[in-house]
PDB file of C-alpha atoms in Angstrom:
ATOM      1  CA  UNK A  27      14.196 -14.109   1.963  1.00 85.00           C
ATOM      2  CA  UNK A  28      12.842 -10.781   3.208  1.00 83.00           C
ATOM      3  CA  UNK A  29       9.102 -11.006   3.409  1.00 94.00           C
ATOM      4  CA  UNK A  30       5.837 -10.190   5.119  1.00 97.00           C
ATOM      5  CA  UNK A  31       3.776 -13.299   5.831  1.00 97.00           C
ATOM      6  CA  UNK A  32       0.064 -13.259   6.439  1.00 97.00           C
ATOM      7  CA  UNK A  33      -2.094 -16.157   7.537  1.00 97.00           C
ATOM      8  CA  UNK A  34      -4.509 -17.442   6.549  1.00 97.00           C
ATOM      9  CA  UNK A  35      -4.795 -16.516   2.846  1.00 96.00           C
ATOM     10  CA  UNK A  36      -8.495 -17.274   2.815  1.00 97.00           C
ATOM     11  CA  UNK A  37     -10.953 -17.274   5.697  1.00 97.00           C
ATOM     12  CA  UNK A  38     -14.701 -17.791   5.761  1.00 97.00           C
ATOM     13  CA  UNK A  39     -16.461 -17.223   9.049  1.00 96.00           C
ATOM     14  CA  UNK A  40     -19.825 -16.352  10.519  1.00 97.00           C
ATOM     15  CA  UNK A  41     -21.013 -13.144  12.116  1.00 97.00           C
ATOM     16  CA  UNK A  42     -19.826 -12.712  15.679  1.00 97.00           C
ATOM     17  CA  UNK A  43     -17.159 -15.401  15.758  1.00 97.00           C
ATOM     18  CA  UNK A  44     -13.886 -13.869  16.906  1.00 97.00           C
ATOM     19  CA  UNK A  45     -10.942 -14.281  14.547  1.00 97.00           C
ATOM     20  CA  UNK A  46      -7.315 -13.277  14.255  1.00 98.00           C
ATOM     21  CA  UNK A  47      -5.296 -12.702  11.105  1.00 98.00           C
ATOM     22  CA  UNK A  48      -1.590 -13.002  11.740  1.00 98.00           C
ATOM     23  CA  UNK A  49       1.159 -10.924  10.168  1.00 98.00           C
ATOM     24  CA  UNK A  50       4.864 -11.473  10.584  1.00 98.00           C
ATOM     25  CA  UNK A  51       7.885  -9.771   9.019  1.00 97.00           C
ATOM     26  CA  UNK A  52      11.541 -10.856   9.082  1.00 96.00           C
ATOM     27  CA  UNK A  53      13.141  -7.514   8.157  1.00 93.00           C
ATOM     28  CA  UNK A  54      13.354  -6.036  11.658  1.00 93.00           C
ATOM     29  CA  UNK A  55      11.056  -3.210  10.570  1.00 91.00           C
ATOM     30  CA  UNK A  56       9.756  -0.792  13.181  1.00 90.00           C
ATOM     31  CA  UNK A  57       6.630   0.196  11.261  1.00 90.00           C
ATOM     32  CA  UNK A  58       3.751  -2.173  10.513  1.00 93.00           C
ATOM     33  CA  UNK A  59       0.289  -1.462   9.204  1.00 93.00           C
ATOM     34  CA  UNK A  60      -2.986  -3.098   8.188  1.00 96.00           C
ATOM     35  CA  UNK A  61      -5.045  -2.135   5.146  1.00 95.00           C
ATOM     36  CA  UNK A  62      -8.299  -3.316   3.732  1.00 95.00           C
ATOM     37  CA  UNK A  63      -9.043  -3.230   0.027  1.00 94.00           C
ATOM     38  CA  UNK A  64     -12.556  -2.996  -1.345  1.00 93.00           C
ATOM     39  CA  UNK A  65     -13.730  -2.517  -4.941  1.00 88.00           C
ATOM     40  CA  UNK A  66     -13.924   1.147  -5.843  1.00 84.00           C
ATOM     41  CA  UNK A  67     -12.435   2.253  -2.512  1.00 85.00           C
ATOM     42  CA  UNK A  68      -8.803   1.334  -2.955  1.00 85.00           C
ATOM     43  CA  UNK A  69      -6.535   0.587  -0.010  1.00 88.00           C
ATOM     44  CA  UNK A  70      -7.598   2.070   3.311  1.00 90.00           C
ATOM     45  CA  UNK A  71      -5.506   1.981   6.439  1.00 91.00           C
ATOM     46  CA  UNK A  72      -7.025   0.271   9.489  1.00 95.00           C
ATOM     47  CA  UNK A  73      -4.308   0.502  12.149  1.00 94.00           C
ATOM     48  CA  UNK A  74      -0.601   1.089  12.218  1.00 92.00           C
ATOM     49  CA  UNK A  75       2.233   0.621  14.665  1.00 92.00           C
ATOM     50  CA  UNK A  76       5.405   2.671  14.886  1.00 87.00           C
ATOM     51  CA  UNK A  77       7.128   0.169  17.173  1.00 89.00           C
ATOM     52  CA  UNK A  78       6.545  -2.411  19.919  1.00 94.00           C
ATOM     53  CA  UNK A  79       3.611  -1.446  22.152  1.00 94.00           C
ATOM     54  CA  UNK A  80       2.903   1.634  19.994  1.00 91.00           C
ATOM     55  CA  UNK A  81      -0.263   1.416  17.887  1.00 94.00           C
ATOM     56  CA  UNK A  82      -2.662   3.982  16.467  1.00 91.00           C
ATOM     57  CA  UNK A  83      -5.807   4.196  14.387  1.00 92.00           C
ATOM     58  CA  UNK A  84      -5.844   4.654  10.652  1.00 89.00           C
ATOM     59  CA  UNK A  85      -8.793   5.689   8.501  1.00 88.00           C
ATOM     60  CA  UNK A  86     -11.162   2.783   9.225  1.00 93.00           C
ATOM     61  CA  UNK A  87     -10.414   1.302  12.676  1.00 95.00           C
ATOM     62  CA  UNK A  88     -13.981   0.535  13.819  1.00 96.00           C
ATOM     63  CA  UNK A  89     -14.513  -3.160  14.526  1.00 97.00           C
ATOM     64  CA  UNK A  90     -10.800  -4.007  14.588  1.00 98.00           C
ATOM     65  CA  UNK A  91      -8.109  -4.400  17.209  1.00 98.00           C
ATOM     66  CA  UNK A  92      -4.371  -4.864  16.913  1.00 98.00           C
ATOM     67  CA  UNK A  93      -1.477  -5.602  19.205  1.00 97.00           C
ATOM     68  CA  UNK A  94       2.287  -5.237  18.877  1.00 97.00           C
ATOM     69  CA  UNK A  95       3.934  -7.252  21.626  1.00 97.00           C
ATOM     70  CA  UNK A  96       6.907  -8.217  19.477  1.00 96.00           C
ATOM     71  CA  UNK A  97       8.630  -6.318  16.699  1.00 96.00           C
ATOM     72  CA  UNK A  98       8.032  -8.969  14.056  1.00 97.00           C
ATOM     73  CA  UNK A  99       4.327  -9.665  14.681  1.00 98.00           C
ATOM     74  CA  UNK A 100       1.265  -7.472  14.207  1.00 98.00           C
ATOM     75  CA  UNK A 101      -1.971  -9.491  14.413  1.00 98.00           C
ATOM     76  CA  UNK A 102      -5.317  -8.069  13.344  1.00 98.00           C
ATOM     77  CA  UNK A 103      -8.186  -9.059  15.603  1.00 98.00           C
ATOM     78  CA  UNK A 104     -11.886  -8.968  14.785  1.00 97.00           C
ATOM     79  CA  UNK A 105     -13.710  -9.481  18.076  1.00 96.00           C
ATOM     80  CA  UNK A 106     -17.172  -9.759  16.529  1.00 97.00           C
ATOM     81  CA  UNK A 107     -16.940  -9.850  12.731  1.00 97.00           C
ATOM     82  CA  UNK A 108     -19.797  -8.527  10.644  1.00 97.00           C
ATOM     83  CA  UNK A 109     -20.566  -8.942   6.930  1.00 97.00           C
ATOM     84  CA  UNK A 110     -19.358  -5.394   6.171  1.00 97.00           C
ATOM     85  CA  UNK A 111     -15.875  -6.554   7.162  1.00 98.00           C
ATOM     86  CA  UNK A 112     -15.801  -8.923   4.212  1.00 98.00           C
ATOM     87  CA  UNK A 113     -12.746  -7.659   2.367  1.00 97.00           C
ATOM     88  CA  UNK A 114      -9.196  -8.282   1.215  1.00 96.00           C
ATOM     89  CA  UNK A 115      -6.720  -7.444   3.968  1.00 97.00           C
ATOM     90  CA  UNK A 116      -3.060  -6.558   3.593  1.00 97.00           C
ATOM     91  CA  UNK A 117      -0.340  -6.212   6.162  1.00 97.00           C
ATOM     92  CA  UNK A 118       2.675  -4.020   5.393  1.00 94.00           C
ATOM     93  CA  UNK A 119       5.944  -3.110   7.056  1.00 93.00           C
ATOM     94  CA  UNK A 120       8.687  -0.555   6.595  1.00 89.00           C
ATOM     95  CA  UNK A 121      11.723   0.892   8.322  1.00 84.00           C
ATOM     96  CA  UNK A 122      10.221   4.353   8.892  1.00 69.00           C
ATOM     97  CA  UNK A 123      12.743   4.944  11.600  1.00 61.00           C
ATOM     98  CA  UNK A 124      13.380   8.462  12.813  1.00 52.00           C
ATOM     99  CA  UNK A 125      10.670   9.870  10.620  1.00 53.00           C
ATOM    100  CA  UNK A 126      12.005   8.381   7.387  1.00 57.00           C
ATOM    101  CA  UNK A 127       8.552   8.051   5.867  1.00 59.00           C
ATOM    102  CA  UNK A 128      10.024   7.752   2.417  1.00 67.00           C
ATOM    103  CA  UNK A 129      11.012   4.159   3.052  1.00 78.00           C
ATOM    104  CA  UNK A 130       9.035   1.802   0.780  1.00 85.00           C
ATOM    105  CA  UNK A 131       6.303  -0.381   2.223  1.00 89.00           C
ATOM    106  CA  UNK A 132       6.623  -4.156   1.961  1.00 93.00           C
ATOM    107  CA  UNK A 133       3.283  -5.925   1.661  1.00 95.00           C
ATOM    108  CA  UNK A 134       2.092  -9.419   2.417  1.00 96.00           C
ATOM    109  CA  UNK A 135       0.062 -11.384  -0.129  1.00 94.00           C
ATOM    110  CA  UNK A 136      -3.229 -10.663   1.503  1.00 96.00           C
ATOM    111  CA  UNK A 137      -6.008 -12.407   3.410  1.00 97.00           C
ATOM    112  CA  UNK A 138      -9.401 -12.693   1.776  1.00 97.00           C
ATOM    113  CA  UNK A 139     -12.014 -12.665   4.529  1.00 98.00           C
ATOM    114  CA  UNK A 140     -15.666 -13.517   4.030  1.00 98.00           C
ATOM    115  CA  UNK A 141     -18.117 -12.995   6.886  1.00 98.00           C
ATOM    116  CA  UNK A 142     -21.554 -14.545   6.400  1.00 97.00           C
TER     117      UNK A 142
ATOM    118  CA  UNK B  22      -3.256  15.067   4.119  1.00 53.00           C
ATOM    119  CA  UNK B  23      -1.388  14.758   0.851  1.00 58.00           C
ATOM    120  CA  UNK B  24      -4.077  13.081  -1.238  1.00 80.00           C
ATOM    121  CA  UNK B  25      -3.423  12.039  -4.786  1.00 88.00           C
ATOM    122  CA  UNK B  26      -5.521  11.925  -7.937  1.00 91.00           C
ATOM    123  CA  UNK B  27      -4.896   9.487 -10.765  1.00 94.00           C
ATOM    124  CA  UNK B  28      -6.850   8.354 -13.828  1.00 95.00           C
ATOM    125  CA  UNK B  29      -9.018   5.380 -12.988  1.00 93.00           C
ATOM    126  CA  UNK B  30      -7.936   3.312 -15.951  1.00 96.00           C
ATOM    127  CA  UNK B  31      -5.751   3.277 -19.054  1.00 97.00           C
ATOM    128  CA  UNK B  32      -5.354   0.929 -21.998  1.00 97.00           C
ATOM    129  CA  UNK B  33      -2.200   0.451 -24.025  1.00 97.00           C
ATOM    130  CA  UNK B  34      -0.927  -1.852 -26.741  1.00 97.00           C
ATOM    131  CA  UNK B  35       2.058  -4.055 -26.177  1.00 97.00           C
ATOM    132  CA  UNK B  36       5.367  -2.395 -26.958  1.00 96.00           C
ATOM    133  CA  UNK B  37       4.149   1.138 -26.357  1.00 97.00           C
ATOM    134  CA  UNK B  38       5.398   3.539 -23.710  1.00 97.00           C
ATOM    135  CA  UNK B  39       2.837   4.270 -21.016  1.00 98.00           C
ATOM    136  CA  UNK B  40       2.748   7.429 -18.929  1.00 98.00           C
ATOM    137  CA  UNK B  41       0.559   7.582 -15.830  1.00 97.00           C
ATOM    138  CA  UNK B  42       0.232  10.977 -14.196  1.00 96.00           C
ATOM    139  CA  UNK B  43      -0.571  11.579 -10.557  1.00 95.00           C
ATOM    140  CA  UNK B  44      -1.703  14.897  -9.124  1.00 95.00           C
ATOM    141  CA  UNK B  45      -0.672  15.825  -5.574  1.00 91.00           C
ATOM    142  CA  UNK B  46      -1.336  19.531  -5.110  1.00 91.00           C
ATOM    143  CA  UNK B  47      -0.870  19.461  -1.334  1.00 87.00           C
ATOM    144  CA  UNK B  48       2.526  17.800  -1.319  1.00 88.00           C
ATOM    145  CA  UNK B  49       4.661  18.927   1.609  1.00 85.00           C
ATOM    146  CA  UNK B  50       8.231  20.141   1.335  1.00 85.00           C
ATOM    147  CA  UNK B  51       9.751  16.939   2.699  1.00 82.00           C
ATOM    148  CA  UNK B  52       7.368  14.481   1.020  1.00 85.00           C
ATOM    149  CA  UNK B  53       8.616  11.803  -1.342  1.00 88.00           C
ATOM    150  CA  UNK B  54       6.611  10.354  -4.218  1.00 91.00           C
ATOM    151  CA  UNK B  55       6.430   6.586  -4.405  1.00 91.00           C
ATOM    152  CA  UNK B  56       4.764   4.343  -6.973  1.00 95.00           C
ATOM    153  CA  UNK B  57       3.525   0.826  -6.359  1.00 95.00           C
ATOM    154  CA  UNK B  58       2.286  -1.914  -8.670  1.00 97.00           C
ATOM    155  CA  UNK B  59      -0.392  -4.414  -7.693  1.00 96.00           C
ATOM    156  CA  UNK B  60      -1.341  -7.616  -9.483  1.00 94.00           C
ATOM    157  CA  UNK B  61      -4.652  -9.360  -8.707  1.00 88.00           C
ATOM    158  CA  UNK B  62      -4.669 -11.156  -5.359  1.00 83.00           C
ATOM    159  CA  UNK B  63      -1.212  -9.854  -4.444  1.00 91.00           C
ATOM    160  CA  UNK B  64      -0.001  -7.052  -2.235  1.00 94.00           C
ATOM    161  CA  UNK B  65       1.293  -3.829  -3.805  1.00 94.00           C
ATOM    162  CA  UNK B  66       4.948  -3.892  -4.801  1.00 94.00           C
ATOM    163  CA  UNK B  67       7.360  -0.936  -4.763  1.00 93.00           C
ATOM    164  CA  UNK B  68       8.353   0.257  -8.227  1.00 95.00           C
ATOM    165  CA  UNK B  69      10.115   3.601  -7.925  1.00 95.00           C
ATOM    166  CA  UNK B  70      10.497   6.608  -5.676  1.00 92.00           C
ATOM    167  CA  UNK B  71      11.627  10.178  -6.195  1.00 92.00           C
ATOM    168  CA  UNK B  72      11.779  13.628  -4.677  1.00 92.00           C
ATOM    169  CA  UNK B  73      12.381  15.895  -7.656  1.00 90.00           C
ATOM    170  CA  UNK B  74      13.415  15.917 -11.339  1.00 90.00           C
ATOM    171  CA  UNK B  75      13.852  12.455 -12.824  1.00 95.00           C
ATOM    172  CA  UNK B  76      14.563   9.027 -11.414  1.00 95.00           C
ATOM    173  CA  UNK B  77      15.124   5.905 -13.487  1.00 95.00           C
ATOM    174  CA  UNK B  78      15.561   2.280 -12.551  1.00 95.00           C
ATOM    175  CA  UNK B  79      15.422  -1.004 -14.423  1.00 93.00           C
ATOM    176  CA  UNK B  80      11.629  -1.016 -14.385  1.00 92.00           C
ATOM    177  CA  UNK B  81      10.420   2.550 -14.867  1.00 96.00           C
ATOM    178  CA  UNK B  82      11.160   6.264 -14.887  1.00 97.00           C
ATOM    179  CA  UNK B  83       9.614   8.889 -12.671  1.00 97.00           C
ATOM    180  CA  UNK B  84       9.345  12.496 -13.811  1.00 97.00           C
ATOM    181  CA  UNK B  85       8.675  15.209 -11.242  1.00 97.00           C
ATOM    182  CA  UNK B  86       8.329  18.866 -12.336  1.00 96.00           C
ATOM    183  CA  UNK B  87       9.846  21.705 -10.364  1.00 96.00           C
ATOM    184  CA  UNK B  88       6.627  22.553  -8.489  1.00 95.00           C
ATOM    185  CA  UNK B  89       6.240  18.868  -7.469  1.00 95.00           C
ATOM    186  CA  UNK B  90       2.448  19.101  -7.671  1.00 95.00           C
ATOM    187  CA  UNK B  91       2.316  16.157 -10.034  1.00 95.00           C
ATOM    188  CA  UNK B  92       4.432  13.240 -11.116  1.00 96.00           C
ATOM    189  CA  UNK B  93       4.482  10.896 -14.088  1.00 97.00           C
ATOM    190  CA  UNK B  94       5.340   7.231 -14.021  1.00 98.00           C
ATOM    191  CA  UNK B  95       6.721   6.092 -17.359  1.00 98.00           C
ATOM    192  CA  UNK B  96       6.777   2.425 -18.318  1.00 97.00           C
ATOM    193  CA  UNK B  97       8.822   1.786 -21.456  1.00 94.00           C
ATOM    194  CA  UNK B  98       7.584  -0.759 -23.998  1.00 93.00           C
ATOM    195  CA  UNK B  99       4.912  -2.398 -21.881  1.00 97.00           C
ATOM    196  CA  UNK B 100       4.114  -6.087 -22.123  1.00 96.00           C
ATOM    197  CA  UNK B 101       1.044  -8.078 -21.110  1.00 96.00           C
ATOM    198  CA  UNK B 102       2.644  -8.756 -17.736  1.00 95.00           C
ATOM    199  CA  UNK B 103       2.510  -5.032 -16.945  1.00 96.00           C
ATOM    200  CA  UNK B 104      -1.285  -5.241 -16.683  1.00 97.00           C
ATOM    201  CA  UNK B 105      -1.861  -4.189 -13.077  1.00 97.00           C
ATOM    202  CA  UNK B 106      -3.071  -1.395 -10.831  1.00 96.00           C
ATOM    203  CA  UNK B 107      -0.562   1.388 -10.216  1.00 97.00           C
ATOM    204  CA  UNK B 108      -0.688   3.543  -7.109  1.00 95.00           C
ATOM    205  CA  UNK B 109       0.925   6.883  -6.499  1.00 93.00           C
ATOM    206  CA  UNK B 110       1.724   7.596  -2.862  1.00 89.00           C
ATOM    207  CA  UNK B 111       2.973  10.782  -1.252  1.00 87.00           C
ATOM    208  CA  UNK B 112       4.533  10.738   2.195  1.00 80.00           C
ATOM    209  CA  UNK B 113       7.207  12.188   4.391  1.00 71.00           C
ATOM    210  CA  UNK B 114       7.944  13.404   7.925  1.00 63.00           C
ATOM    211  CA  UNK B 115       5.222  16.074   7.744  1.00 59.00           C
ATOM    212  CA  UNK B 116       2.631  13.692   6.298  1.00 61.00           C
ATOM    213  CA  UNK B 117       2.909  11.125   9.026  1.00 62.00           C
ATOM    214  CA  UNK B 118       2.677   7.359   9.023  1.00 60.00           C
ATOM    215  CA  UNK B 119      -1.094   7.417   9.414  1.00 61.00           C
ATOM    216  CA  UNK B 120      -1.709   9.535   6.354  1.00 64.00           C
ATOM    217  CA  UNK B 121      -0.274   7.432   3.567  1.00 71.00           C
ATOM    218  CA  UNK B 122      -3.084   7.744   1.046  1.00 74.00           C
ATOM    219  CA  UNK B 123      -3.262   5.026  -1.593  1.00 79.00           C
ATOM    220  CA  UNK B 124      -6.487   5.936  -3.297  1.00 77.00           C
ATOM    221  CA  UNK B 125      -7.956   3.698  -5.975  1.00 81.00           C
ATOM    222  CA  UNK B 126      -4.953   3.711  -8.293  1.00 92.00           C
ATOM    223  CA  UNK B 127      -4.833   3.449 -12.090  1.00 96.00           C
ATOM    224  CA  UNK B 128      -5.800   0.168 -13.691  1.00 96.00           C
ATOM    225  CA  UNK B 129      -3.515  -0.367 -16.687  1.00 97.00           C
ATOM    226  CA  UNK B 130      -4.615  -2.918 -19.256  1.00 97.00           C
ATOM    227  CA  UNK B 131      -2.076  -3.937 -21.875  1.00 97.00           C
ATOM    228  CA  UNK B 132      -3.652  -5.194 -25.074  1.00 96.00           C
ATOM    229  CA  UNK B 133      -1.916  -7.691 -27.382  1.00 94.00           C
TER     230      UNK B 133
END
């Protein structure tokens, strides 16, 4: 089954403790992206990747890191989490090859992060 | 940046047709219009996409006027399970992969 898998679904951590949220897709998509969703603010893009070893900042990249060493994986790293990073996070992927930005995004089921 | 504007919320009774309009005044020539549906605690799900005129699939219809500055998602005979947030997204080669603006969407509540 074609899907985007995020882990964990729920995560509670303390300020400053490094964490990684994993994202994996099995559709051979070139494009992957991370979003955070907060009440009243909708979905905001954190980072995106057009292909292996190609990543770039979205709207709200501060406090986050990503890597794209393999096509299928796009982990989101919080080196020193803070309470303002408490949010619902979504990973998405798409073909987007050769500038085909009309290709639909496929989303994971989300990771609810709480930083105390 | 092709931002979009949608109503924050809408209510509808079961069995009625629902039309949600999205405004995208800065749409670029090669941009497509895509609608997503999101249930609580789930990621958004693709519903329908179009470039101009009308597109219909098994779930919804999408109406796009000639100037393409707005679009209307039409859900026929809604049921309680259609209660969700609906997002209009505009994107294409000129918009870029880093400028896919979701906004806050429209929260549709279907009433029995």
